[in-house]
GROMACS .gro file of C-alpha atoms in nm:
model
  355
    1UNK     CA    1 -20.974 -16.775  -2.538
    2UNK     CA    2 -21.043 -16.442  -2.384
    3UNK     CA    3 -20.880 -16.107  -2.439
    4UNK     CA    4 -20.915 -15.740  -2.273
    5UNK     CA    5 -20.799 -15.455  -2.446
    6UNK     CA    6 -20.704 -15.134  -2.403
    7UNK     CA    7 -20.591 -14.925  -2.693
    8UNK     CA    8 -20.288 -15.092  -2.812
    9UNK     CA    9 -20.223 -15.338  -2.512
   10UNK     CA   10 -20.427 -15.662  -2.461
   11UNK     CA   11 -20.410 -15.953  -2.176
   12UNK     CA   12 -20.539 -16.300  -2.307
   13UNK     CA   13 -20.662 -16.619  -2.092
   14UNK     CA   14 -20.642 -16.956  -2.304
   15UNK     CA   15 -20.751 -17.277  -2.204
   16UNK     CA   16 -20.706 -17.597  -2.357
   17UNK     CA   17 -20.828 -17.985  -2.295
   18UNK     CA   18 -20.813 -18.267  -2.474
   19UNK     CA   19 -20.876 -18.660  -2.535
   20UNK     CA   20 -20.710 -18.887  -2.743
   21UNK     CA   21 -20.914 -19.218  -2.842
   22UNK     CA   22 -20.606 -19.473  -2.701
   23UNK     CA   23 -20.382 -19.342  -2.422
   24UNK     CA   24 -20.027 -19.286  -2.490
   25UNK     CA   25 -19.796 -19.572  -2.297
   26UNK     CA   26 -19.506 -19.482  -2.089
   27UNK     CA   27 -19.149 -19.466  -2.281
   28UNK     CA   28 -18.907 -19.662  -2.163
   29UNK     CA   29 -18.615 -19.408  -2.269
   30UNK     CA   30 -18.536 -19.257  -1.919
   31UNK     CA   31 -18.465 -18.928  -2.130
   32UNK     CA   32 -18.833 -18.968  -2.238
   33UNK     CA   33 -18.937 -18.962  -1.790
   34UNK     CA   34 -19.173 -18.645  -1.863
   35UNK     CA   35 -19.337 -18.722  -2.157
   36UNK     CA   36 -19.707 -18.694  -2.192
   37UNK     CA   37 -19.869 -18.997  -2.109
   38UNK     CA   38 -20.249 -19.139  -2.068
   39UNK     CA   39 -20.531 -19.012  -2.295
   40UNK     CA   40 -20.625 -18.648  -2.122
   41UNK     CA   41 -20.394 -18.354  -2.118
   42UNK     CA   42 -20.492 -17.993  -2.056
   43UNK     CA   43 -20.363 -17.667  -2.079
   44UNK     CA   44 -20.381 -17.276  -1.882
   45UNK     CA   45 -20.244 -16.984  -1.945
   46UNK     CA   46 -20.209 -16.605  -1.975
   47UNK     CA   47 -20.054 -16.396  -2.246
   48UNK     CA   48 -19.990 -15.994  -2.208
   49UNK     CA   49 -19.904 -15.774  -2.499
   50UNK     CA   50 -19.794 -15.411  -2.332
   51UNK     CA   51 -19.689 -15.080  -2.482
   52UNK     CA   52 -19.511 -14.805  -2.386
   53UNK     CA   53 -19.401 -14.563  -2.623
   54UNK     CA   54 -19.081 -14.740  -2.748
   55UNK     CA   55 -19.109 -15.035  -2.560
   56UNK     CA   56 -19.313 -15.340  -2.632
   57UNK     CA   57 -19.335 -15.598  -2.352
   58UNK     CA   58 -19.500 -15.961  -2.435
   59UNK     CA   59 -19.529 -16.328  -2.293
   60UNK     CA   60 -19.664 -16.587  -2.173
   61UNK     CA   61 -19.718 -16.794  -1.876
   62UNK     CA   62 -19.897 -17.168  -1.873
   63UNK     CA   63 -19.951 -17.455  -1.647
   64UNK     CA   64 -20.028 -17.800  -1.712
   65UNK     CA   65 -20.256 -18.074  -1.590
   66UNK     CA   66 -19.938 -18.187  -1.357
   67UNK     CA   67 -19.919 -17.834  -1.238
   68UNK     CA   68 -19.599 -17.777  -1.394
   69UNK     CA   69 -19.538 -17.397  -1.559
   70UNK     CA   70 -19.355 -17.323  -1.883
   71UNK     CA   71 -19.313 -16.899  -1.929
   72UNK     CA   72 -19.156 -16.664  -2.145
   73UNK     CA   73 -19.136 -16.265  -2.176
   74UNK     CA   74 -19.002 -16.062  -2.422
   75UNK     CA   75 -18.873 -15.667  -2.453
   76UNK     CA   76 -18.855 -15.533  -2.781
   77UNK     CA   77 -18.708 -15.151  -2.787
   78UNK     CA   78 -18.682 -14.930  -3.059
   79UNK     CA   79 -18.446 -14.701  -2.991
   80UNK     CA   80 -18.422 -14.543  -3.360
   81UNK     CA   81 -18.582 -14.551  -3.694
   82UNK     CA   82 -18.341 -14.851  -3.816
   83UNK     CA   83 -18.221 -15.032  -3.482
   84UNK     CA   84 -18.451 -15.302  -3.291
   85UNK     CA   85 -18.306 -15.497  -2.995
   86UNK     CA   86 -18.518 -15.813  -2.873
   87UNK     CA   87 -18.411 -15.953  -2.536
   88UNK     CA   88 -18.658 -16.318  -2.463
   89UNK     CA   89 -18.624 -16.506  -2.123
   90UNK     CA   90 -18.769 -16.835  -2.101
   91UNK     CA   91 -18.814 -17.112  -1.864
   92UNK     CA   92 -19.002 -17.462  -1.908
   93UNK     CA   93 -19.059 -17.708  -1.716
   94UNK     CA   94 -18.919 -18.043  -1.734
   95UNK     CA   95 -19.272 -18.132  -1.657
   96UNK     CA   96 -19.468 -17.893  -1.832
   97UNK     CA   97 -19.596 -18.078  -2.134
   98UNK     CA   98 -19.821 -17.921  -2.462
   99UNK     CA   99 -19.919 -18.146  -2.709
  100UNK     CA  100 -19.980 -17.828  -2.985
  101UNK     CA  101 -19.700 -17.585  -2.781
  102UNK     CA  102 -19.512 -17.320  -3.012
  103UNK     CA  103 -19.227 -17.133  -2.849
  104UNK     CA  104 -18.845 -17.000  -2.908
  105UNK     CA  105 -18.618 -17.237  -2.792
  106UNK     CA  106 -18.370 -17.499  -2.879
  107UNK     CA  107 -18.581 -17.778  -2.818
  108UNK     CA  108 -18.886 -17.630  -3.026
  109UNK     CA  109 -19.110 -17.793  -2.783
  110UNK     CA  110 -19.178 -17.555  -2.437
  111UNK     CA  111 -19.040 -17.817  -2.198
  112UNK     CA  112 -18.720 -17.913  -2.068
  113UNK     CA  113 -18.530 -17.568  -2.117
  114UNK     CA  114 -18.369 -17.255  -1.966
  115UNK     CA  115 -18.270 -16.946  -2.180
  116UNK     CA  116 -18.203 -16.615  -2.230
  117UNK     CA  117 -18.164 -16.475  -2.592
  118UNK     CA  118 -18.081 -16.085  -2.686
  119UNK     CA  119 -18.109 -16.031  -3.117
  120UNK     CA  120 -18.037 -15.705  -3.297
  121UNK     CA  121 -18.126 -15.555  -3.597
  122UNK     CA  122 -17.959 -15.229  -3.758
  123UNK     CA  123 -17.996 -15.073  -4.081
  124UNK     CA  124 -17.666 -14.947  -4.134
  125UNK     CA  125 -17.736 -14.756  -4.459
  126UNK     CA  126 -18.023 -14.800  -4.690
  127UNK     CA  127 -17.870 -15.070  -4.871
  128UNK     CA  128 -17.672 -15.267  -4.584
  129UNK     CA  129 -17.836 -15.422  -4.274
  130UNK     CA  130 -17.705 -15.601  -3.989
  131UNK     CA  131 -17.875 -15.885  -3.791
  132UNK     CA  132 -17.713 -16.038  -3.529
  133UNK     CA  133 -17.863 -16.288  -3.226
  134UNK     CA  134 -17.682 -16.450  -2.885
  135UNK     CA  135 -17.821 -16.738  -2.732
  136UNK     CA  136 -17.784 -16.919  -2.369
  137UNK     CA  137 -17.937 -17.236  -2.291
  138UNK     CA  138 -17.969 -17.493  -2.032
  139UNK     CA  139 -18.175 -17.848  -2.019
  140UNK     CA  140 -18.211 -17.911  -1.647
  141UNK     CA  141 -18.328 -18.284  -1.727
  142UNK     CA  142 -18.166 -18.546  -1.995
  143UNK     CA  143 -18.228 -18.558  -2.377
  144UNK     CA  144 -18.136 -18.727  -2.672
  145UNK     CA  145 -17.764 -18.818  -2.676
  146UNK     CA  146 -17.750 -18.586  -2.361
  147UNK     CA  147 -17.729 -18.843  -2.025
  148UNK     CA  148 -17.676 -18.533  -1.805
  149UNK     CA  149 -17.817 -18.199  -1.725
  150UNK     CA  150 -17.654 -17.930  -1.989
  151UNK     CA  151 -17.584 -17.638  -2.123
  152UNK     CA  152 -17.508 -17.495  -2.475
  153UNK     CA  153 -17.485 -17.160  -2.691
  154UNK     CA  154 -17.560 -17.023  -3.011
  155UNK     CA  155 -17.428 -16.645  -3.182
  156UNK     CA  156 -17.467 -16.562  -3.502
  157UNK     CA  157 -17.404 -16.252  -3.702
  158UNK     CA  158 -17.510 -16.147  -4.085
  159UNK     CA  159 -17.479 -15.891  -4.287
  160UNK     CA  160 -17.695 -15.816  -4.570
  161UNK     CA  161 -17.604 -15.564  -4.890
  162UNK     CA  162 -17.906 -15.500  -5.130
  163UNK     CA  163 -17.800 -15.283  -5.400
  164UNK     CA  164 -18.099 -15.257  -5.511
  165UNK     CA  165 -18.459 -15.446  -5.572
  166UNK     CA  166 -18.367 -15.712  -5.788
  167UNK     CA  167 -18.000 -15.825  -5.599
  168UNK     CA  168 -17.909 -15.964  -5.229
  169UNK     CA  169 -17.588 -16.044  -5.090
  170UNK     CA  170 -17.620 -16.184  -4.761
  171UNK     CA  171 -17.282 -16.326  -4.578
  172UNK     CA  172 -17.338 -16.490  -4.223
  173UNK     CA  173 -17.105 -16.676  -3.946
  174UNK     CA  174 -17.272 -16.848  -3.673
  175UNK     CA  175 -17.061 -17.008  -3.344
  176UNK     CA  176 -17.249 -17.311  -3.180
  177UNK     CA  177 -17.151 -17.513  -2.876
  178UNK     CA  178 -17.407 -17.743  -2.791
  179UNK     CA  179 -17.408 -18.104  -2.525
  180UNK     CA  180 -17.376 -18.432  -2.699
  181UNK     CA  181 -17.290 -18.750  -2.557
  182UNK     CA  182 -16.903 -18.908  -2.592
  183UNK     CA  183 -16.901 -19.226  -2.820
  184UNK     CA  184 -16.809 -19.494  -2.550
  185UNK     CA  185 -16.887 -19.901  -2.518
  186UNK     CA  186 -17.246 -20.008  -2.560
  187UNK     CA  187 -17.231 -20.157  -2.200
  188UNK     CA  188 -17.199 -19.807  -2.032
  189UNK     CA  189 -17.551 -19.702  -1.933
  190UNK     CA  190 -17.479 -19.351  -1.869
  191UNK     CA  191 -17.269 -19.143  -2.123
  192UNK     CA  192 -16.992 -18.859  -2.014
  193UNK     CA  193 -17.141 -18.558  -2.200
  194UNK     CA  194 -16.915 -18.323  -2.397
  195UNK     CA  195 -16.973 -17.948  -2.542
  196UNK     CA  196 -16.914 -17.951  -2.893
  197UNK     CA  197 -16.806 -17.642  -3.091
  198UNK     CA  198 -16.917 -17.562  -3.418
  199UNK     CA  199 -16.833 -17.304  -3.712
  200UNK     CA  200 -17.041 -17.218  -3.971
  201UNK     CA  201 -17.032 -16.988  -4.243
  202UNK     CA  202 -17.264 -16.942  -4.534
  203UNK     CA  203 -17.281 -16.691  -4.822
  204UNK     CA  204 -17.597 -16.655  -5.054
  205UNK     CA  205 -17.688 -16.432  -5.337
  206UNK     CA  206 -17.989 -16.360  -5.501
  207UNK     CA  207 -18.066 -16.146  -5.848
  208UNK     CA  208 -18.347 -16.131  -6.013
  209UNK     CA  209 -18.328 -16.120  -6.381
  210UNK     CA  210 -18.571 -16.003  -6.656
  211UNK     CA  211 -18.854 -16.241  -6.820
  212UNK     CA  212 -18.938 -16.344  -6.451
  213UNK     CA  213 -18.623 -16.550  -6.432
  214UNK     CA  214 -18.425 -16.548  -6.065
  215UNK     CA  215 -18.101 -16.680  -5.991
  216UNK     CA  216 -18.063 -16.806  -5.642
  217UNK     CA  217 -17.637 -16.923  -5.496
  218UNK     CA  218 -17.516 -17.051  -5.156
  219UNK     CA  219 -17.192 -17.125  -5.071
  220UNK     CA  220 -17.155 -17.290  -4.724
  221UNK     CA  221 -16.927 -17.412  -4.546
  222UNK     CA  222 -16.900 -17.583  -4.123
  223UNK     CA  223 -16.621 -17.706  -3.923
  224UNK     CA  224 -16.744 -17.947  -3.623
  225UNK     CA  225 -16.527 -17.963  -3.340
  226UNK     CA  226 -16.526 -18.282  -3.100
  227UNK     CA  227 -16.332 -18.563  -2.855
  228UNK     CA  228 -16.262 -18.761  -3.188
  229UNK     CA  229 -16.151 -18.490  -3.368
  230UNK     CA  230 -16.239 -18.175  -3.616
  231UNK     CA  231 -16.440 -18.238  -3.935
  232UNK     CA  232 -16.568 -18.008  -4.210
  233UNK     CA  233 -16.809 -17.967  -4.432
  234UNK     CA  234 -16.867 -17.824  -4.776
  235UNK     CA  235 -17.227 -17.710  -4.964
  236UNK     CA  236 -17.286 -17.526  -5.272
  237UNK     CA  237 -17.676 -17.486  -5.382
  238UNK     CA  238 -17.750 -17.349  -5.760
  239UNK     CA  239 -18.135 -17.231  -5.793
  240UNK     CA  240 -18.315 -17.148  -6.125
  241UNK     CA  241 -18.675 -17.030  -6.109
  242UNK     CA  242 -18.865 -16.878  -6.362
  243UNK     CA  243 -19.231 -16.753  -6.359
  244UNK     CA  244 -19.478 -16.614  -6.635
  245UNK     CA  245 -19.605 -16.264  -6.612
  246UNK     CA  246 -19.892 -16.386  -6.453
  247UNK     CA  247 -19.815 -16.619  -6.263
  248UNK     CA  248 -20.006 -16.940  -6.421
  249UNK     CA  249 -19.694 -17.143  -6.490
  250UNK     CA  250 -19.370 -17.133  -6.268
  251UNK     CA  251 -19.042 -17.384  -6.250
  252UNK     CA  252 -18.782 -17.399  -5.953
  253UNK     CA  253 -18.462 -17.615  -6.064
  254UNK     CA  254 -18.211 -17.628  -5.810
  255UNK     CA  255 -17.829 -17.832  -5.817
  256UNK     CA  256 -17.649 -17.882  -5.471
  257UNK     CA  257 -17.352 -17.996  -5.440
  258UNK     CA  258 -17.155 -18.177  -5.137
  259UNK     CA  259 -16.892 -18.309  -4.957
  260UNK     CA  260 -16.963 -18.375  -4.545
  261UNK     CA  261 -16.914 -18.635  -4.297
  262UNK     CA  262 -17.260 -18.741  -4.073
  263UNK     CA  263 -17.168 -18.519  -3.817
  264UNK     CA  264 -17.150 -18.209  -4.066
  265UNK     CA  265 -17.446 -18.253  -4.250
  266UNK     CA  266 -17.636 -18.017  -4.418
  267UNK     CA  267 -18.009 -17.964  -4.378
  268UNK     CA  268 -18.119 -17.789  -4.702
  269UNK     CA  269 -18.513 -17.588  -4.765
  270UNK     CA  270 -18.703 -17.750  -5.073
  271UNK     CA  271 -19.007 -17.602  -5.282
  272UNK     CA  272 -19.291 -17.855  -5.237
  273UNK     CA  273 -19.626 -17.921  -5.270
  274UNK     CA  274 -19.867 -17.770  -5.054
  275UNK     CA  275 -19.907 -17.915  -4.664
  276UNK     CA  276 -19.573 -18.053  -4.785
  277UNK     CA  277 -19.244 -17.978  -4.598
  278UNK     CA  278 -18.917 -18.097  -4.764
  279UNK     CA  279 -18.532 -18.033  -4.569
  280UNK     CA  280 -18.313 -18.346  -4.703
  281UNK     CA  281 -18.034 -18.419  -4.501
  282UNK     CA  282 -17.702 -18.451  -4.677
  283UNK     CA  283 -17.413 -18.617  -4.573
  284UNK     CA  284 -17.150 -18.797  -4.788
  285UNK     CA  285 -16.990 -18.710  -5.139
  286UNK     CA  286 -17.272 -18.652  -5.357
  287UNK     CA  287 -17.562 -18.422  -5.580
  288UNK     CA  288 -17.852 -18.390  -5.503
  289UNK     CA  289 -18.106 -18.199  -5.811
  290UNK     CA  290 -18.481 -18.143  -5.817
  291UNK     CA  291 -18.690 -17.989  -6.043
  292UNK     CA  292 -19.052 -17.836  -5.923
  293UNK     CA  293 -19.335 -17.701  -6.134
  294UNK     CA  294 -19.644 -17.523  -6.098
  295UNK     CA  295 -19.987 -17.478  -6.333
  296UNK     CA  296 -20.229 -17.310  -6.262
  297UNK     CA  297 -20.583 -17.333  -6.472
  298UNK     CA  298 -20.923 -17.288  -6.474
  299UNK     CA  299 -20.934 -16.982  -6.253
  300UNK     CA  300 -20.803 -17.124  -5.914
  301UNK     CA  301 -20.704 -17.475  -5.966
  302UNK     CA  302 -20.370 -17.599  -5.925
  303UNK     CA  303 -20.133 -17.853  -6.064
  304UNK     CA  304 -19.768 -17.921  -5.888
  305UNK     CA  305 -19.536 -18.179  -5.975
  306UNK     CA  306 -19.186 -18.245  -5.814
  307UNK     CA  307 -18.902 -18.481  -5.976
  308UNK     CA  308 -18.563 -18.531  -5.783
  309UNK     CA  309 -18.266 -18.786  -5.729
  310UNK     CA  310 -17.900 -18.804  -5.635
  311UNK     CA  311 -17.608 -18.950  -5.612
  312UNK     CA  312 -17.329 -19.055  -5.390
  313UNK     CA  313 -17.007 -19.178  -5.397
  314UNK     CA  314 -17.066 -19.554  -5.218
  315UNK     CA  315 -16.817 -19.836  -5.155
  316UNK     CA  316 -16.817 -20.156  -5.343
  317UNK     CA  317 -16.592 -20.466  -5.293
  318UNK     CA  318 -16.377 -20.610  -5.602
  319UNK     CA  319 -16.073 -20.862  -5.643
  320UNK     CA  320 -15.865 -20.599  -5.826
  321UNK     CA  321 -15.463 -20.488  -5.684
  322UNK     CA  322 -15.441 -20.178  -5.524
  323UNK     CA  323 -15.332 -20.002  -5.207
  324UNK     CA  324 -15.588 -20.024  -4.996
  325UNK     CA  325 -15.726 -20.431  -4.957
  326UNK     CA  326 -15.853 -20.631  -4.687
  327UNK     CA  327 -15.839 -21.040  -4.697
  328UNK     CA  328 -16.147 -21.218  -4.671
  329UNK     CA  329 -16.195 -21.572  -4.434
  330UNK     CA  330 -16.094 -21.790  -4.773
  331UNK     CA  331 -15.744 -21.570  -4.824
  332UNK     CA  332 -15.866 -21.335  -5.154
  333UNK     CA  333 -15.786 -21.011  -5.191
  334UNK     CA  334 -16.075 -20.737  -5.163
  335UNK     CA  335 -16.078 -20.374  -5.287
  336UNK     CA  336 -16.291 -20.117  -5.163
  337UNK     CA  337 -16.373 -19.871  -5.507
  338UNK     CA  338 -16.549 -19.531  -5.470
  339UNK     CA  339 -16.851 -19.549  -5.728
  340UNK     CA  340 -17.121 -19.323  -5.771
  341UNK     CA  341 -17.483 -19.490  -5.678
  342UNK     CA  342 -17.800 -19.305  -5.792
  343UNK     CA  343 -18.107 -19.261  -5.525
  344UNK     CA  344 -18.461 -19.380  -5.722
  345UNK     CA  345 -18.582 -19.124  -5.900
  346UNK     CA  346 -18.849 -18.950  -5.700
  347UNK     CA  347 -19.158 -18.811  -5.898
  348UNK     CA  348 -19.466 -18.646  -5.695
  349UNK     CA  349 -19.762 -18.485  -5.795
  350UNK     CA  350 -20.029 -18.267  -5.629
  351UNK     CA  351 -20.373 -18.108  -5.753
  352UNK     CA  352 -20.560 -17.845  -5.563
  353UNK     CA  353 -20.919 -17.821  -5.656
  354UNK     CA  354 -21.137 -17.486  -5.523
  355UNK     CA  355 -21.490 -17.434  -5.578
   0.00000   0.00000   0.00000
């Protein structure tokens, strides 16, 4: 990497090859057409970082080893102490391919994507802040459960009261319609694609409370709407942490609560070990609890353990009478009986050593 500066503005050149040891085979996936194959890839580009008074332009602009270019420039304007508007346009190459890429997008990958997305921040009063984002997108090749070029949007709005240091209130709707495939007979090869629209709304609090305990709520709450029908969701998440005064022991409990088909589930942020990252998925009738803590001794060493499980309500067959029964092949009666089923109990442990 190189980089020329002038007072507060800089332009970068980056440059990138590599090698892997065994080259990566072709996917059969037809989605998959543009994925990085062989052993060598390699990587060009320039970044810029201008400003003028207000006004901050950045971006970048890369090619690849197929000469295919992935780009994106930004605008952020300050109008006011208070008020920041972002505006991002970006545009990647089905082609373009980075094995250690970082970008905005809705892929999270720089390929395969068109999109322009404007976000705005203003501080209403001291206490009360608004934050609210738009977002267009278009994949001008296939993905995933998407057998056609296709487009999608995101906006989302919060607003945020802190009365004061210890206590947040945060309330937020978001409006999603994004491309998925229709559910049709496993001998179609290519899928009709359909747009759909989702709600969500989610409302979190946070108060701190003395002898280094916080109390952390969500509430949240998603209604999916598609060909088969409309579907909701429900979460509620119930953290405890508490800390010592300086810092050498700390516990994070944390109780969630659920009740969400497959297509509503809920993707929920864990404390974890270090290098570790931890989002369960949850889906079902169920709890899920964890509890995480932290030691630290002899000047900079670390000890972390994490213990969690669940439960959700399963299906189990039985020859009891009731409402709902099915026959078996041999003519007896069958009963299908919510129970609850407990996940293993999952117990990890981590220790950090620094000399």
């Amino acid at each position: 990497t190189t980089r020329f500066r002038s007072d507060v503005s800089s332009i970068g050149l980056n440059a990138v090859k590599g090698s892997y040891s065994l080259p990566l085979a072709e996917p059969a996936a037809l989605y998959k057409k543009y994925a990085l194959t062989g052993k060598d890839f390699q990587n060009l580009s320039i970044d810029n970082r201008i400003v003028l008074g207000k006004v901050i332009l950045s971006g970048e602009v890369a090619i690849n080893q197929t000469n295919s270019i992935a780009m994106i420039q930004n605008i952020l304007y300050q109008p006011a102490y208070g008020t920041t508007l972002f505006v991002s346009y970006r545009n990647y190459a089905a082609k373009y391919t980075a094995p250690f890429g970082n970008c905005l997008g809705e892929n999270g990958i720089p390929q395969n994507e068109k999109g322009l997305f404007a976000g705005l921040n203003v501080l209403l009063s001291p206490k009360l802040i608004l934050r609210a984002f738009t977002d267009f997108y278009h994949f001008p090749w296939l993905k995933y459960r998407i057998d056609a070029p296709s487009s999608g949007s995101e906006q989302q709005i919060q607003l945020e009261w802190k009365p004061n240091k210890q206590a947040l209130l945060a309330l937020r709707l978001t409006v999603k319609d994004h491309p998925l495939n229709l559910p049709v007979a496993d001998t179609v090869i290519i899928n009709e694609v359909e747009n759909q629209h989702r709600l969500n709304i989610r409302l979190t609090g946070r108060i701190v409370l003395g002898s280094g305990f916080t109390l952390q709520s969500r509430g949240e709450w998603n209604q999916l709407q598609q060909h088969s029908g409309t579907t909701d969701g429900k979460l509620f998440l119930q953290d405890v942490s508490w800390k010592s005064k300086k810092d050498k022991f700390s516990i994070t409990a944390r109780l969630a609560l659920f009740s969400t088909s497959y297509d509503n589930r809920f993707y929920t942020y864990e404390t974890d070990h270090r290098f570790a990252f931890s989002t369960p998925m949850l889906y079902g009738e169920g709890k899920r609890a964890y509890l995480f803590g932290r030691i630290r001794f002899l000047g900079n060493q670390t000890l972390t353990v994490k213990i969690g499980s669940g439960f959700k309500k399963t299906t189990t067959n039985n020859t009891s009478t009731t409402t709902q029964t099915s026959t078996t092949d041999d003519g007896s009666t069958l009963q299908n009986t919510p129970v609850d089923s407990w996940s293993p109990l999952e117990i990890s442990a981590q220790l950090n050593l620094k000399f």
